[in-house]
Amino acid sequence: MKVFQNYIDGHFVRGSREFPDVNPADGSVIGQVSEATRDQVNAAVDAARSALKQEWRKYTVPKRAALLHKIADGIEARFHEFVAAEAADTGKPESLASRIDVPRGAANFRAFADLIKTAPLESFRTELADGSVALNYAVRKPLGVVGIITPWNLPLLLLTWKVAPALACGNCVVAKPSEETPASATLLAEIMAEVGVPRGVFNLVHGFGPDSAGEYLTSHPDLGGITFTGESTTGAAIMRAAAAGVKPVSFELGGKNAAIVFADCDFEETVTGLTDAVFMNTGQVCLCAERIYVERPLFDRFVAALKKKAEELRLGWPSDQTTTTGPLISRSHREKVLGYYELARKEGATIVTGGGTPHFGDGRDNGFYVEPTILTGLTESARCVKEELFGPVCHIAPFDSEDQAIALANDTKYGLAASVWTNHIKRGHRVAEQLRAGITWVNCWFLRDLRTPFGGAGLSGIGREGGMHSLNFYSELNNICVKL
Ligand code: NAD
Ligand code: 6OD
């Protein structure tokens, strides 16, 4: 059976114990994950520190950029292996991994390779009262060793989204993927070795969070910074660990994202766009819309149309090209989502469709599927309207005015993403600007330009990554002031 090993200082190494990697489509064990010990996490950080002082220091920006393109080439050359690994670990349709996860894994390296070559730096000419002049200019240096902690929903996409800019800026990294999804990260380590990334520059440790590799890494005193994507409560724990060393942190956390649908929207485009926004990746995308507010005249028609789309989704095996919707990531996550379906009933929801588990009559009955679900009729204070469910489910409510829609959308402690659906161009801009979110789409969803800022307000995170924002997070800027 496959063993997913740690990659430390250029070598694949086993930890002291193993835990199973489970395929969410049928509950089968597809491999064993080798959990890194505290000593191994320390060794990974030491390897990264010494790599910073050795060959990696001599890598100029063009040389680093060329290496990042080679990593992207390496991912593309083993495209199908990555797709299979991602689908087996997460249960997501291979068609989805082929369209989004794996191409984005490569694109992240290419985007930051290109960006670092053209990244400008600030300079100011300062004129003093005595007529003399000082020249200020900033130089970019790496933070050092960056600790990277990532979740299970888009494993390769979210890992490479951080590894690529960190390496572009000259850092070395120690990455810990989710315990649920070790496979694509391990393949990425193989690519790093294949394309000649110097040893110690990229290290990978497997394990859990508390009292395991995650905590050992984030509490390590020699990190130059920590970047994390995951749940808001985990972010709080990592922040406590980082506080002692006053480490820079970048957090991309949870969301309870709203969509606002005006009666003047392009109806078909909106229903199709929001079907993706609610159900893509079985609702396990931090940007998914879990709250939809629809202008009252359109409400019944919209609910009926989304219901039809939800019922047309095909829950199936990841390898079946007709599958649109896979299982949830794990048994425990399925219990959580089904718990919310039950809670929604208790809170007085109307279950428009779904609300339970599907039955297949084959191995999928041992997997972690749930029915795509639409709720209506909840009050805005209901827990199902306030808390992140992270499943294929949304609540739809009517609104009567633009101001009311904005107030409803903003009534959350999160602030990650939002979408506005209207053909009224001025209203689209006006409403988008008033939404408290790190990213607001108008008439689209999950359309990503990698140069744009990405992050969230409130419980959804700290800081922004993307484009120059990533380069600035993964760099220490030193302003040099020269009196002329
Ligand atoms: P999670 O917070 O449970 O785990 C994420 C990672 O943190 C895993 O690698 C885990 O092992 C590690 N971890 C857990 N506790 C830790 C600790 N105390 N110290 C160090 N590491 C620790 O999140 P998840 O369940 O894997 O992912 C789902 C969550 O991630 C959802 O809330 C979702 O909204 C969020 N998410 C946010 C974004 C974003 O960009 N904002 C993207 C994807 C997912
Ligand atoms: O597309 C991205 O760059 C990104 N960070 C997506 C996050 C998705 C959350 O699940």
XYZ file of C-alpha atoms and ligand atoms in Angstrom:
538
model
C 0.000 0.000 0.000
C 1.178 3.505 -0.840
C 2.876 5.363 2.023
C 2.846 9.146 1.822
C 6.188 10.187 3.245
C 7.609 13.429 4.526
C 10.122 15.273 2.361
C 12.879 16.803 4.427
C 16.182 18.219 3.216
C 15.759 16.591 -0.185
C 14.920 13.113 1.155
C 11.684 11.186 1.557
C 11.502 9.956 5.147
C 9.018 8.014 7.238
C 7.720 9.295 10.563
C 7.322 7.244 13.707
C 3.695 6.240 13.074
C 1.201 6.063 10.265
C -2.462 6.872 9.843
C -4.838 5.888 7.021
C -5.700 8.042 4.015
C -9.356 7.382 3.255
C -11.136 7.687 -0.097
C -14.333 9.633 0.650
C -16.147 8.089 -2.326
C -16.341 4.619 -0.738
C -14.563 4.820 2.622
C -11.709 2.566 1.436
C -8.139 3.062 2.660
C -5.965 4.197 -0.225
C -2.703 4.660 1.585
C -0.916 5.295 4.841
C 0.308 8.730 5.834
C 3.599 8.952 7.654
C 3.166 11.441 10.491
C 6.195 13.650 11.074
C 7.552 13.717 14.611
C 8.498 16.922 16.404
C 12.168 16.147 15.693
C 11.404 15.778 12.001
C 9.525 19.079 11.880
C 12.519 20.678 13.591
C 14.815 19.000 11.066
C 12.690 20.398 8.217
C 12.974 23.926 9.626
C 16.738 23.467 10.142
C 17.128 22.213 6.564
C 15.223 25.228 5.281
C 17.352 27.587 7.378
C 20.590 26.158 6.111
C 19.339 26.122 2.483
C 18.732 29.859 2.819
C 22.420 30.340 3.540
C 23.697 28.034 0.821
C 22.964 27.496 -2.861
C 19.486 29.067 -2.737
C 20.992 32.428 -1.726
C 22.765 32.559 -5.052
C 19.580 32.053 -7.073
C 18.912 35.348 -8.834
C 15.342 36.407 -9.578
C 15.492 35.162 -13.221
C 16.924 31.841 -12.041
C 14.195 31.437 -9.424
C 11.561 32.358 -12.014
C 12.934 29.774 -14.444
C 12.824 27.132 -11.703
C 9.187 27.962 -10.920
C 8.320 27.471 -14.590
C 10.069 24.093 -14.447
C 7.928 23.115 -11.462
C 4.829 24.095 -13.471
C 6.139 21.994 -16.392
C 6.640 19.104 -13.970
C 3.031 19.333 -12.747
C 1.759 19.458 -16.318
C 3.905 16.475 -17.328
C 2.281 14.398 -14.576
C -1.146 16.024 -14.973
C -3.134 12.772 -14.877
C -1.343 11.528 -11.773
C -2.203 14.775 -10.008
C -5.831 14.526 -11.119
C -6.062 10.940 -9.883
C -4.369 11.802 -6.575
C -6.641 14.762 -5.950
C -9.782 12.806 -6.867
C -8.822 9.824 -4.693
C -8.059 11.983 -1.655
C -11.080 14.282 -1.863
C -13.636 12.298 -3.858
C -14.081 15.271 -6.189
C -14.929 14.541 -9.825
C -11.842 14.040 -11.961
C -13.464 16.434 -14.438
C -13.362 19.171 -11.781
C -9.767 18.435 -10.749
C -8.785 18.504 -14.458
C -10.547 21.815 -15.029
C -9.614 23.683 -11.857
C -7.323 22.145 -9.260
C -4.442 20.847 -11.326
C -4.266 23.594 -13.988
C -4.341 26.163 -11.164
C -1.578 24.252 -9.390
C 0.668 24.856 -12.401
C -0.675 28.356 -13.098
C 0.240 29.520 -9.593
C 3.925 28.799 -10.309
C 3.818 30.492 -13.699
C 1.982 33.565 -12.408
C 4.456 34.259 -9.609
C 7.463 33.408 -11.779
C 6.379 36.122 -14.179
C 5.360 38.593 -11.522
C 8.602 38.507 -9.540
C 10.548 39.408 -12.679
C 8.607 42.633 -13.171
C 7.784 43.512 -9.559
C 8.517 47.193 -9.007
C 10.034 48.630 -5.857
C 9.335 52.040 -4.378
C 11.744 54.939 -4.470
C 11.379 58.507 -3.241
C 13.639 61.497 -3.720
C 13.431 63.546 -0.529
C 14.278 67.252 -0.741
C 15.499 68.713 2.545
C 15.230 72.306 3.834
C 19.006 72.901 3.488
C 18.820 72.119 -0.232
C 20.337 68.687 0.065
C 18.658 65.561 -1.172
C 18.184 62.017 0.097
C 17.346 59.069 -2.043
C 15.056 56.379 -0.588
C 14.639 53.026 -2.208
C 13.246 49.745 -0.961
C 14.841 46.364 -1.466
C 13.022 43.070 -1.201
C 14.430 40.274 0.956
C 12.948 36.901 1.871
C 11.205 36.466 5.219
C 13.316 33.338 5.799
C 11.599 30.032 6.497
C 7.863 30.207 5.814
C 5.510 27.740 7.514
C 2.595 26.846 5.237
C -0.537 25.133 6.549
C -3.306 24.235 4.118
C -6.750 22.581 4.136
C -8.298 19.657 2.260
C -10.853 21.227 -0.050
C -8.572 22.385 -2.911
C -5.360 20.735 -1.732
C -2.960 21.403 -4.621
C -4.443 24.752 -5.619
C -4.230 26.208 -2.115
C -0.788 24.765 -1.366
C 0.799 26.046 -4.578
C -0.937 29.410 -4.117
C 1.406 29.878 -1.149
C 4.494 27.856 -2.101
C 4.902 29.642 -5.457
C 5.113 33.261 -4.209
C 7.143 32.192 -1.160
C 9.798 30.606 -3.391
C 9.581 33.459 -5.921
C 10.582 35.832 -3.116
C 13.583 33.678 -2.164
C 12.173 31.986 0.943
C 12.486 28.356 1.899
C 9.317 26.615 3.012
C 8.047 23.898 5.293
C 4.555 22.917 4.200
C 1.979 20.854 6.053
C -1.011 19.792 3.980
C -4.230 18.601 5.561
C -4.104 15.152 7.129
C -7.078 14.300 4.879
C -5.232 15.053 1.616
C -1.546 14.096 1.613
C -1.315 12.799 -1.965
C -0.942 15.814 -4.265
C 1.469 17.512 -1.849
C 3.643 14.390 -1.877
C 3.576 14.361 -5.683
C 4.592 18.018 -5.612
C 7.600 17.073 -3.465
C 8.546 14.509 -6.139
C 8.375 17.275 -8.758
C 10.593 19.492 -6.618
C 13.199 16.714 -6.517
C 12.830 15.959 -10.251
C 13.319 19.535 -11.438
C 16.296 20.169 -9.176
C 14.958 22.462 -6.470
C 17.956 22.598 -4.106
C 17.578 20.426 -1.020
C 16.013 22.137 1.972
C 14.207 24.773 -0.123
C 10.911 22.862 -0.139
C 10.103 20.594 2.778
C 6.905 18.701 3.432
C 5.686 17.344 6.760
C 2.537 15.296 7.212
C 0.309 15.114 10.244
C -2.531 16.661 12.166
C -2.919 20.066 13.813
C -2.881 20.097 17.627
C -0.088 18.118 19.257
C 1.175 17.083 15.837
C 3.074 18.459 12.845
C 0.805 21.516 12.458
C 1.363 22.751 15.974
C 5.058 21.783 15.991
C 5.523 23.869 12.859
C 3.485 26.958 13.760
C 5.059 27.183 17.230
C 8.598 26.820 15.884
C 10.689 29.848 16.938
C 12.760 29.965 13.739
C 9.983 30.656 11.252
C 10.088 33.978 9.450
C 6.337 33.901 8.791
C 3.258 31.708 8.770
C 0.649 31.465 6.069
C -2.514 29.506 6.750
C -5.743 28.619 4.986
C -8.449 26.889 6.967
C -11.103 27.392 9.604
C -11.340 30.597 11.576
C -11.015 28.773 14.930
C -7.795 27.087 13.706
C -6.545 30.518 12.625
C -7.100 31.758 16.180
C -5.057 28.828 17.574
C -2.227 29.451 15.108
C -2.272 33.147 15.943
C -1.738 32.286 19.600
C 1.187 30.043 18.631
C 2.677 32.778 16.427
C 2.200 35.515 19.023
C 5.151 34.495 21.187
C 7.592 35.114 18.339
C 5.610 38.064 16.857
C 5.589 36.314 13.462
C 3.970 37.841 10.398
C 0.819 35.873 9.595
C -1.419 35.671 6.564
C -4.763 33.979 7.185
C -7.368 32.920 4.626
C -10.245 31.630 6.733
C -13.885 30.669 6.571
C -16.862 32.435 5.040
C -20.647 32.646 5.087
C -20.916 34.220 1.698
C -23.972 36.013 0.363
C -25.306 36.318 -3.170
C -27.775 39.068 -4.052
C -30.063 38.423 -6.997
C -31.952 41.397 -8.420
C -35.110 40.922 -10.473
C -33.374 42.514 -13.487
C -30.640 39.842 -13.643
C -30.035 37.610 -16.618
C -32.089 34.764 -15.140
C -30.499 31.750 -16.839
C -26.951 33.042 -16.348
C -27.695 33.725 -12.686
C -29.201 30.331 -11.982
C -26.281 28.589 -13.725
C -23.712 30.772 -11.940
C -25.275 30.212 -8.550
C -25.598 26.467 -9.107
C -21.794 26.477 -9.296
C -21.480 28.931 -6.427
C -23.531 26.723 -4.111
C -22.679 23.189 -5.206
C -19.200 23.187 -6.792
C -16.827 20.829 -4.989
C -19.879 19.686 -2.980
C -20.070 23.165 -1.461
C -16.608 22.800 0.009
C -15.090 25.986 -1.359
C -14.589 28.792 1.116
C -16.090 31.144 -1.493
C -19.324 29.177 -1.936
C -22.581 31.078 -1.540
C -24.469 29.729 1.471
C -26.942 32.646 1.680
C -28.879 33.790 -1.366
C -31.062 36.884 -1.198
C -33.514 37.212 -4.097
C -35.622 40.260 -4.939
C -39.176 39.299 -4.001
C -40.813 39.320 -7.468
C -38.261 36.732 -8.637
C -38.151 34.648 -5.460
C -40.482 31.743 -6.276
C -39.182 31.394 -9.839
C -35.574 31.432 -8.658
C -36.165 28.853 -5.902
C -37.882 26.548 -8.392
C -35.074 26.939 -10.944
C -32.266 26.301 -8.419
C -34.203 23.292 -7.090
C -34.346 21.875 -10.614
C -30.587 22.403 -11.050
C -29.840 20.811 -7.664
C -31.923 17.778 -8.550
C -30.110 17.430 -11.883
C -26.678 17.198 -10.206
C -25.174 13.767 -10.628
C -23.650 12.353 -7.464
C -21.187 9.728 -8.536
C -17.776 8.149 -8.685
C -14.959 10.646 -9.262
C -13.787 8.845 -12.404
C -17.224 8.961 -14.076
C -17.093 11.886 -16.492
C -20.815 12.528 -15.969
C -20.376 13.050 -12.211
C -20.905 16.652 -11.146
C -20.863 16.171 -7.389
C -18.669 14.056 -5.160
C -18.903 13.151 -1.489
C -17.920 15.316 1.464
C -14.359 14.917 2.647
C -14.875 12.637 5.651
C -17.315 10.777 7.829
C -17.015 13.412 10.537
C -17.614 16.256 8.101
C -20.676 14.420 6.791
C -21.967 14.106 10.367
C -21.457 17.836 10.806
C -23.334 18.731 7.598
C -26.157 16.249 8.305
C -26.323 17.735 11.813
C -26.965 21.118 10.197
C -29.672 19.615 7.952
C -31.349 18.349 11.133
C -30.840 21.667 12.893
C -32.376 23.499 9.920
C -35.550 21.412 10.381
C -35.603 22.229 14.091
C -35.059 25.907 13.311
C -38.197 25.824 11.124
C -36.710 25.630 7.618
C -38.616 24.439 4.602
C -36.455 21.792 2.914
C -37.020 22.636 -0.752
C -34.911 19.701 -1.880
C -32.428 17.265 -0.357
C -31.866 17.214 3.377
C -30.604 13.647 3.675
C -28.208 11.052 2.306
C -28.461 9.430 -1.124
C -28.558 5.645 -1.567
C -26.666 4.047 -4.446
C -26.776 0.305 -3.822
C -23.016 0.017 -4.325
C -19.715 0.968 -2.646
C -20.658 4.628 -2.569
C -23.039 3.846 0.291
C -19.870 3.507 2.404
C -18.701 6.914 1.196
C -19.574 10.323 2.565
C -22.205 11.652 0.154
C -25.039 13.950 1.179
C -27.903 15.305 -0.870
C -27.600 18.784 -2.381
C -29.975 20.797 -0.258
C -31.909 24.050 -0.497
C -33.496 25.685 2.532
C -35.959 28.536 2.802
C -37.979 30.086 5.607
C -35.306 30.509 8.273
C -34.990 33.684 10.313
C -31.776 35.629 9.838
C -30.709 34.731 13.390
C -30.943 30.955 12.764
C -27.653 29.139 13.266
C -27.914 27.675 9.755
C -27.922 31.236 8.391
C -25.104 32.414 10.631
C -22.612 29.510 10.701
C -20.429 28.149 7.908
C -21.861 24.736 6.893
C -19.284 23.923 4.195
C -21.523 21.536 2.297
C -23.805 21.490 -0.774
C -26.447 23.644 0.825
C -27.811 27.182 0.792
C -30.605 29.191 2.332
C -32.661 31.438 0.055
C -34.567 34.437 1.393
C -36.476 37.273 -0.299
C -35.699 41.006 -0.043
C -37.632 44.144 -0.964
C -35.050 46.902 -1.438
C -31.422 47.382 -2.371
C -30.577 48.732 1.099
C -32.219 45.763 2.756
C -30.279 43.331 0.558
C -26.996 45.010 1.454
C -27.833 44.983 5.157
C -28.773 41.289 5.045
C -25.629 40.332 3.132
C -23.422 42.258 5.560
C -25.062 40.807 8.676
C -22.289 38.279 9.352
C -19.063 38.078 11.306
C -17.362 36.761 8.179
C -16.366 38.848 5.165
C -14.798 36.647 2.512
C -16.774 36.743 -0.738
C -20.054 37.963 -2.190
C -21.761 38.082 -5.544
C -24.282 40.458 -7.073
C -26.462 39.463 -10.014
C -28.024 42.311 -12.001
C -28.125 43.801 -15.477
C -28.229 47.323 -14.002
C -24.599 48.316 -14.401
C -24.632 51.185 -11.918
C -26.403 49.136 -9.290
C -23.877 46.325 -9.733
C -20.982 48.653 -8.923
C -22.869 50.506 -6.181
C -23.916 47.385 -4.304
C -20.559 45.614 -4.750
C -18.762 48.522 -3.137
C -20.993 48.440 -0.071
C -20.514 44.757 0.658
C -18.097 43.855 3.407
C -16.063 41.208 1.598
C -12.527 40.643 0.377
C -13.854 39.758 -3.063
C -17.169 40.620 -4.712
C -18.191 39.227 -8.071
C -20.786 40.864 -10.296
C -22.571 38.419 -12.613
C -19.950 35.723 -12.054
C -18.393 33.610 -9.325
C -14.885 32.196 -8.719
C -13.484 34.029 -11.728
C -9.911 34.442 -10.546
C -7.173 36.703 -11.868
C -4.133 35.688 -9.849
C -2.820 39.265 -9.744
C -5.788 40.514 -7.723
C -5.958 40.830 -3.917
C -7.457 37.801 -2.193
C -8.429 37.531 1.465
C -11.186 38.381 3.854
C -12.531 40.797 6.439
C -13.611 39.935 9.989
C -13.513 36.233 10.834
C -12.507 35.505 7.220
C -8.888 36.380 7.627
C -5.960 38.683 8.043
C -4.130 40.285 5.146
C -4.319 39.774 1.425
C -2.473 37.424 -0.906
C -2.494 37.475 -4.707
C -0.242 39.352 -7.113
C 1.864 42.027 -5.421
C 0.079 41.378 -2.119
C 1.644 37.926 -2.020
C 5.052 39.279 -2.955
C 4.784 41.867 -0.195
C 3.704 39.312 2.410
C 6.499 36.876 1.536
C 9.160 39.623 1.569
C 10.809 41.819 4.118
C 11.106 45.278 2.593
C 14.174 47.222 3.640
C 14.032 50.948 2.858
C 17.505 52.348 2.219
C 17.869 56.102 2.701
C 21.007 57.655 1.216
C 21.862 61.274 1.993
C 23.412 62.680 -1.170
P -8.840 23.271 9.359
O -8.659 24.625 9.956
O -9.487 22.223 10.196
O -7.437 22.659 8.923
C -6.583 23.342 8.046
C -5.165 22.925 8.306
O -4.780 23.372 9.608
C -4.915 21.434 8.270
O -3.688 21.197 7.638
C -4.854 21.072 9.751
O -4.103 19.919 10.021
C -4.175 22.302 10.307
N -4.386 22.548 11.741
C -5.494 22.286 12.470
N -5.309 22.694 13.755
C -4.068 23.231 13.819
C -3.288 23.812 14.858
N -3.766 23.949 16.102
N -2.037 24.251 14.578
C -1.543 24.134 13.317
N -2.223 23.577 12.292
C -3.473 23.139 12.534
O -9.624 23.504 7.998
P -10.162 22.402 7.013
O -11.297 21.706 7.689
O -9.022 21.619 6.495
O -10.725 23.313 5.801
C -12.004 23.846 5.771
C -11.999 25.275 6.284
O -11.051 26.039 5.563
C -13.330 25.989 6.059
O -13.612 26.779 7.178
C -13.048 26.885 4.868
O -13.876 28.016 4.773
C -11.642 27.252 5.109
N -10.991 27.664 3.852
C -10.724 28.981 3.653
C -10.145 29.400 2.460
C -9.841 30.836 2.159
O -9.128 31.088 1.187
N -10.339 31.779 2.918
C -9.818 28.448 1.503
C -10.114 27.114 1.746
C -10.694 26.724 2.938
O -8.382 30.841 -5.976
C -7.662 31.097 -5.012
O -6.578 31.657 -5.105
C -8.135 30.749 -3.673
N -7.350 31.111 -2.653
C -9.282 30.064 -3.525
C -9.793 29.688 -2.285
C -10.805 28.829 -2.214
C -11.331 28.390 -0.971
O -11.795 27.315 -0.735
